[in-house]
Amino acid sequence: MAEIVSMGELLIDFTPVGTTEDGRLLFARNPGGAPANVAVQAHRAGVSAGFLGRVGKDMFGDFLVDTLKECGVDIQGLTQDPDYATTLAFVQLSPEGDRDFSFYRNPGADTRLTFEDTDLSILDQCKLLCFGSLLMTAEPSRSAVTRLVDYAREHGKITAYDPNWRPPLWKGREAEGVEQMKSLVSKADIMKISGEELELLTGKESIEEGAWVLLEQGVSLVVVTLGARGCKAFVPGVSVEKETYDTQVKDTTGSGDSFFGALLAKIVASGKRPSQLSPEELGDFLDFANAAGSTCATKTGAIPALPDVEAIENCRKTVPLLRL
C-alpha cells in the first residue's frame, strides 16, 4: 500500500507545442492535476504513492488511469464516472514560462468523489494524506474532502495541504472560494503555499506575519514558495530560507507540485512528523525539493517532466544556486 496518498483532481493539461504552417496554435495532451503530480513526484523521489480521486469514463479518463499505472502510482483509490467528463485545462505560457489556465469543468468527474464510496483502507494504511482545494468548488467532493481529511487526522496520519488557488474555477464567487480554502487550514500539519496565496488567506503582506497566522491555526510546518527566490519554511520558533537552482526554464507547469512531492517524500522517508525535524534536516529537505522543482521546469508538461532522484541529485551537484 501507498505511504503517501494524494487526493484531488486528475486532469488533462493541453500545453502549447508550437503552431501549424498557417499559424494556428498546437496543443499537446499531458496528464496533470496538482495532487496527481504530487503522487508521481513522491514516487519518483523514492516512496510509495497512491492517488485518490475520480475521472470520467472517457478517452481522457482511460489515458489518465493508464498514465498513473505506468508511473507506478497505486490507483486503488482512482475511480471512473460514466456520467461526467474528465476535466480539461488549456495552458497558455508566457515567454518566461509562467502559466495561465482555461478550465473545461462544469462540473468535471473529479467533483463527483464521495466519502461513502471511498475505500478507507487506503487511508488506514498510508502515512500521509496530501490534498488541495480544487474539489471544494462543488458537492459532493467538497464534503468528501472535509470528511476524508478528518478521518486521516483521527487515525494519526500526517496531513499536507496545498491551497492551489485557481480563480477561474471560482468565477463570480471568489469570496466563497477563499473561505473554502481557509476552512482546510486548521486540518493541515503541513502547508505549501505561494506568497500570493499566503496574503489571500491571512491578509498579511509580510511572509513572516502570514506564516505565523497559519502556525497559530495549528499548522506544524508552513512552506512558502517564492519562485525564482526559492522558499521559506516556518515551524514554531524556527524559520529556514533556501535559494533555488539556476536551471534553464521552459515550462513551470508542475514545478510547485514537484517541489511539494519531493518534500513530502523526504519527510515520510525520515519517519518523523514535521514538528520533529531539526533545522538542518528541514533545510536539506527544502534544498532537495528546490532541486526537484527547478529540474521539472526545464521540460514541458507536468507529469512527463517530474524528475527522479538521480536527476534531482544531479541538479544539486552540478547546477549553481540562483542568486538574485
Coordinates of C-alpha atoms in Angstrom, one line a residue:
M1 CA 0.0 0.0 0.0
A2 CA 1.0 3.6 -0.5
E3 CA 2.9 5.6 2.1
I4 CA 1.7 8.9 0.6
V5 CA -1.9 9.2 -0.7
S6 CA -2.6 12.3 -2.7
M7 CA -6.3 13.3 -3.1
G8 CA -7.9 15.6 -5.6
E9 CA -8.1 16.4 -9.3
L10 CA -6.6 14.4 -12.1
L11 CA -7.0 16.1 -15.5
I12 CA -5.6 16.8 -18.9
D13 CA -3.3 19.8 -19.4
F14 CA -3.3 20.8 -23.0
T15 CA 0.1 22.6 -23.3
P16 CA 1.2 24.7 -26.3
V17 CA 3.8 23.0 -28.5
G18 CA 4.0 25.3 -31.5
T19 CA 1.9 26.3 -34.4
T20 CA 0.7 24.9 -37.8
E21 CA 2.1 26.3 -41.1
D22 CA -0.7 28.8 -41.2
G23 CA -0.2 30.0 -37.6
R24 CA -2.8 28.0 -35.6
L25 CA -1.7 27.1 -32.1
L26 CA -1.0 23.4 -31.4
F27 CA -1.5 21.7 -28.0
A28 CA -0.1 18.5 -26.6
R29 CA -2.2 16.3 -24.3
N30 CA -0.4 16.0 -21.0
P31 CA -1.6 14.3 -17.8
G32 CA -1.8 16.7 -14.9
G33 CA -3.7 17.9 -11.8
A34 CA -1.7 19.1 -8.8
P35 CA -2.5 16.1 -6.5
A36 CA -1.6 13.6 -9.2
N37 CA 1.6 15.4 -9.9
V38 CA 2.5 15.2 -6.2
A39 CA 1.8 11.5 -6.2
V40 CA 4.0 10.8 -9.2
Q41 CA 6.8 13.0 -7.9
A42 CA 6.7 11.4 -4.4
H43 CA 7.1 8.0 -6.1
R44 CA 9.9 9.2 -8.3
A45 CA 11.6 10.6 -5.1
G46 CA 11.7 7.3 -3.5
V47 CA 8.5 6.5 -1.6
S48 CA 5.3 4.5 -2.5
A49 CA 2.4 6.8 -3.5
G50 CA -1.2 6.4 -4.3
F51 CA -3.9 8.6 -5.8
L52 CA -7.5 9.1 -4.5
G53 CA -9.9 10.8 -7.0
R54 CA -12.2 10.4 -9.9
V55 CA -12.0 10.8 -13.7
G56 CA -14.5 10.3 -16.4
K57 CA -15.1 7.0 -18.2
D58 CA -13.9 8.5 -21.5
M59 CA -10.9 8.6 -23.7
F60 CA -9.1 11.1 -21.4
G61 CA -10.0 9.3 -18.2
D62 CA -8.7 6.0 -19.7
F63 CA -5.5 7.8 -20.6
L64 CA -5.0 9.2 -17.1
V65 CA -5.7 5.8 -15.5
D66 CA -3.1 4.2 -17.7
T67 CA -0.6 7.0 -17.1
L68 CA -0.7 6.6 -13.3
K69 CA -0.3 2.9 -13.6
E70 CA 2.7 3.3 -15.9
C71 CA 4.2 5.8 -13.4
G72 CA 4.0 3.3 -10.6
V73 CA 1.3 5.1 -8.6
D74 CA -1.2 2.9 -6.7
I75 CA -4.7 3.5 -8.3
Q76 CA -6.8 1.6 -5.8
G77 CA -8.5 4.9 -4.9
L78 CA -9.0 6.1 -8.5
T79 CA -12.5 5.6 -10.0
Q80 CA -14.1 6.4 -13.3
D81 CA -17.5 8.1 -13.6
P82 CA -19.7 7.1 -16.5
D83 CA -21.8 10.3 -16.4
Y84 CA -19.3 13.1 -16.0
A85 CA -16.4 14.1 -18.3
T86 CA -12.8 14.3 -17.3
T87 CA -11.7 17.9 -16.5
L88 CA -9.6 19.6 -19.2
A89 CA -7.2 22.6 -18.7
F90 CA -5.7 24.6 -21.6
V91 CA -2.4 26.2 -20.5
Q92 CA -1.0 29.4 -22.0
L93 CA 2.6 30.1 -21.4
S94 CA 4.4 33.5 -21.2
P95 CA 7.9 34.0 -22.7
E96 CA 9.2 33.4 -19.2
G97 CA 7.4 30.0 -18.9
D98 CA 4.7 31.2 -16.5
R99 CA 1.2 29.8 -16.9
D100 CA -2.4 30.9 -17.4
F101 CA -5.2 28.3 -17.3
S102 CA -8.6 27.9 -19.0
F103 CA -10.6 25.1 -17.4
Y104 CA -13.4 23.0 -19.0
R105 CA -15.1 21.5 -16.0
N106 CA -18.9 22.1 -15.5
P107 CA -18.7 20.0 -13.4
G108 CA -15.9 17.6 -14.0
A109 CA -15.8 14.0 -12.9
D110 CA -13.3 14.9 -10.2
T111 CA -16.0 16.8 -8.3
R112 CA -18.0 13.5 -8.0
L113 CA -15.8 12.0 -5.4
T114 CA -17.8 10.8 -2.3
F115 CA -16.8 9.8 1.2
E116 CA -19.3 6.9 1.1
D117 CA -17.8 5.3 -2.0
T118 CA -14.1 5.6 -0.8
D119 CA -12.2 2.5 0.3
L120 CA -11.0 3.8 3.6
S121 CA -8.3 1.1 3.8
I122 CA -6.3 3.4 1.5
L123 CA -6.1 5.9 4.3
D124 CA -5.8 3.3 7.1
Q125 CA -2.5 2.1 5.6
C126 CA -0.8 5.3 4.5
K127 CA 1.4 7.6 6.5
L128 CA 0.5 10.9 4.9
L129 CA -2.6 12.4 3.1
C130 CA -2.0 15.3 0.7
F131 CA -4.9 17.4 -0.5
G132 CA -5.8 20.7 -2.2
S133 CA -8.8 23.0 -2.5
L134 CA -10.0 22.4 -6.1
L135 CA -12.5 19.8 -5.0
M136 CA -14.1 22.4 -2.7
T137 CA -15.8 24.1 -5.7
A138 CA -18.8 21.7 -5.7
E139 CA -20.6 18.9 -4.0
P140 CA -20.3 16.0 -3.3
S141 CA -16.5 16.4 -3.4
R142 CA -16.5 19.3 -1.0
S143 CA -17.9 17.2 1.8
A144 CA -15.8 14.3 0.8
V145 CA -12.6 16.2 1.2
T146 CA -13.5 17.5 4.6
R147 CA -14.6 14.1 5.9
L148 CA -11.6 12.2 4.4
V149 CA -9.1 14.7 5.9
D150 CA -10.8 14.5 9.2
Y151 CA -10.7 10.7 9.0
A152 CA -7.0 10.7 8.3
R153 CA -6.3 13.0 11.2
E154 CA -8.4 10.9 13.6
H155 CA -6.2 7.9 12.6
G156 CA -2.9 9.7 13.2
K157 CA -1.9 10.4 9.6
I158 CA 0.2 13.5 8.7
T159 CA -1.9 15.8 6.5
A160 CA -0.4 18.1 3.9
Y161 CA -2.3 20.9 2.2
D162 CA -1.6 23.0 -1.0
P163 CA -4.4 25.6 -1.4
N164 CA -3.6 25.9 -5.2
W165 CA -5.7 29.0 -5.8
R166 CA -7.3 28.9 -9.3
P167 CA -9.6 31.9 -9.7
P168 CA -11.2 30.8 -13.0
L169 CA -12.8 27.8 -11.1
W170 CA -14.5 30.3 -8.7
K171 CA -15.5 32.9 -11.2
G172 CA -18.2 35.2 -9.7
R173 CA -17.8 33.6 -6.3
E174 CA -14.2 34.3 -5.4
A175 CA -15.0 35.2 -1.8
E176 CA -16.6 31.8 -1.3
G177 CA -13.5 30.2 -2.8
V178 CA -11.2 32.0 -0.3
E179 CA -13.5 30.9 2.6
Q180 CA -13.4 27.3 1.4
M181 CA -9.6 27.4 1.2
K182 CA -9.4 28.9 4.7
S183 CA -11.7 26.1 6.1
L184 CA -9.0 23.5 5.4
V185 CA -6.1 25.3 7.1
S186 CA -6.7 24.0 10.6
K187 CA -6.8 20.4 9.2
A188 CA -3.2 20.6 7.9
D189 CA 0.0 19.6 9.6
I190 CA 2.0 20.9 6.5
M191 CA 1.1 23.7 4.2
K192 CA 2.8 24.6 0.9
I193 CA 1.7 28.0 -0.2
S194 CA 2.7 30.8 -2.6
G195 CA 3.3 34.3 -1.5
E196 CA 0.1 35.4 -3.2
E197 CA -2.0 32.7 -1.6
L198 CA -0.5 33.5 1.8
E199 CA -1.7 37.1 1.6
L200 CA -5.0 36.0 0.3
L201 CA -5.6 33.6 3.2
T202 CA -4.1 35.7 6.0
G203 CA -4.4 39.3 4.9
K204 CA -0.7 39.8 5.7
E205 CA 1.7 41.3 3.2
S206 CA 4.7 40.1 5.2
I207 CA 5.6 36.5 4.6
E208 CA 6.7 36.1 8.2
E209 CA 3.5 37.5 9.6
G210 CA 1.3 35.4 7.3
A211 CA 3.2 32.2 8.1
W212 CA 2.7 32.8 11.8
V213 CA -1.0 33.3 11.3
L214 CA -1.2 29.8 9.8
L215 CA 1.0 28.3 12.6
E216 CA -1.4 29.8 15.1
Q217 CA -4.2 27.9 13.4
G218 CA -2.5 24.6 14.1
V219 CA -0.2 24.1 11.1
S220 CA 3.1 22.5 12.1
L221 CA 5.1 23.4 9.1
V222 CA 4.4 26.3 6.6
V223 CA 6.5 26.3 3.4
V224 CA 6.2 29.5 1.3
T225 CA 7.3 29.0 -2.3
L226 CA 8.8 32.2 -3.9
G227 CA 9.5 31.2 -7.5
A228 CA 13.0 32.3 -8.5
R229 CA 13.7 33.4 -4.9
G230 CA 13.4 29.8 -3.6
C231 CA 11.4 29.2 -0.5
K232 CA 11.0 30.0 3.2
A233 CA 9.8 27.5 5.8
F234 CA 8.4 28.1 9.2
V235 CA 7.9 25.9 12.3
P236 CA 7.1 27.3 15.8
G237 CA 10.3 29.2 16.8
V238 CA 12.3 28.4 13.7
S239 CA 12.5 29.7 10.1
V240 CA 14.6 28.3 7.3
E241 CA 15.3 30.0 3.9
K242 CA 16.7 28.2 0.8
E243 CA 17.7 29.6 -2.6
T244 CA 16.6 27.6 -5.6
Y245 CA 18.7 26.4 -8.6
D246 CA 19.6 28.3 -11.8
T247 CA 18.2 26.0 -14.4
Q248 CA 17.0 26.9 -17.9
V249 CA 13.3 27.3 -17.5
K250 CA 11.0 26.1 -20.3
D251 CA 7.7 25.5 -18.5
T252 CA 6.8 26.0 -14.9
T253 CA 3.7 23.7 -15.1
G254 CA 4.0 21.2 -12.3
S255 CA 7.1 22.7 -10.7
G256 CA 5.4 23.6 -7.5
D257 CA 3.9 20.1 -7.3
S258 CA 7.3 18.6 -8.0
F259 CA 8.7 20.7 -5.1
F260 CA 5.9 19.5 -2.8
G261 CA 6.0 15.9 -3.8
A262 CA 9.8 15.8 -3.3
L263 CA 9.5 17.5 0.1
L264 CA 6.7 15.1 1.3
A265 CA 8.7 12.1 0.2
K266 CA 11.7 13.3 2.3
I267 CA 9.5 13.9 5.3
V268 CA 7.8 10.5 5.1
A269 CA 11.1 8.7 4.5
S270 CA 12.5 10.3 7.6
G271 CA 9.9 8.6 9.8
K272 CA 9.3 11.9 11.6
R273 CA 6.4 14.2 11.9
P274 CA 7.1 17.8 10.7
S275 CA 7.5 19.2 14.3
Q276 CA 10.3 16.6 14.9
L277 CA 12.6 17.8 12.1
S278 CA 15.8 19.6 13.1
P279 CA 16.5 22.8 11.2
E280 CA 19.4 21.0 9.4
E281 CA 17.1 18.2 8.2
L282 CA 14.4 20.7 7.1
G283 CA 17.0 22.7 5.2
D284 CA 18.3 19.6 3.4
F285 CA 14.7 18.5 2.5
L286 CA 13.9 22.0 1.2
D287 CA 17.1 22.0 -0.9
F288 CA 16.1 18.6 -2.4
A289 CA 12.6 20.0 -3.1
N290 CA 14.0 23.1 -4.8
A291 CA 16.2 21.0 -7.0
A292 CA 13.2 18.9 -8.0
G293 CA 11.1 21.9 -8.9
S294 CA 13.9 23.5 -10.8
T295 CA 14.6 20.4 -12.8
C296 CA 10.9 19.9 -13.6
A297 CA 10.9 23.4 -15.1
T298 CA 13.5 22.5 -17.7
K299 CA 10.9 20.4 -19.5
T300 CA 7.4 20.9 -20.8
G301 CA 4.2 19.4 -19.3
A302 CA 3.6 18.3 -15.8
I303 CA 3.9 14.5 -15.1
P304 CA 6.3 13.9 -18.0
A305 CA 8.6 16.5 -16.6
L306 CA 8.8 15.3 -13.0
P307 CA 12.3 14.2 -12.2
D308 CA 13.6 11.0 -10.4
V309 CA 16.1 11.0 -7.6
E310 CA 19.1 10.8 -9.9
A311 CA 18.1 13.9 -11.8
I312 CA 17.3 15.8 -8.6
E313 CA 20.7 14.9 -7.1
N314 CA 22.5 15.8 -10.4
C315 CA 20.9 19.2 -10.2
R316 CA 22.1 19.7 -6.6
K317 CA 25.7 18.7 -7.6
T318 CA 26.1 20.5 -10.9
V319 CA 23.7 23.4 -11.2
P320 CA 24.6 26.7 -9.3
L321 CA 22.2 28.3 -7.0
L322 CA 20.2 31.2 -8.4
R323 CA 21.5 34.4 -6.8
L324 CA 19.1 37.4 -7.1

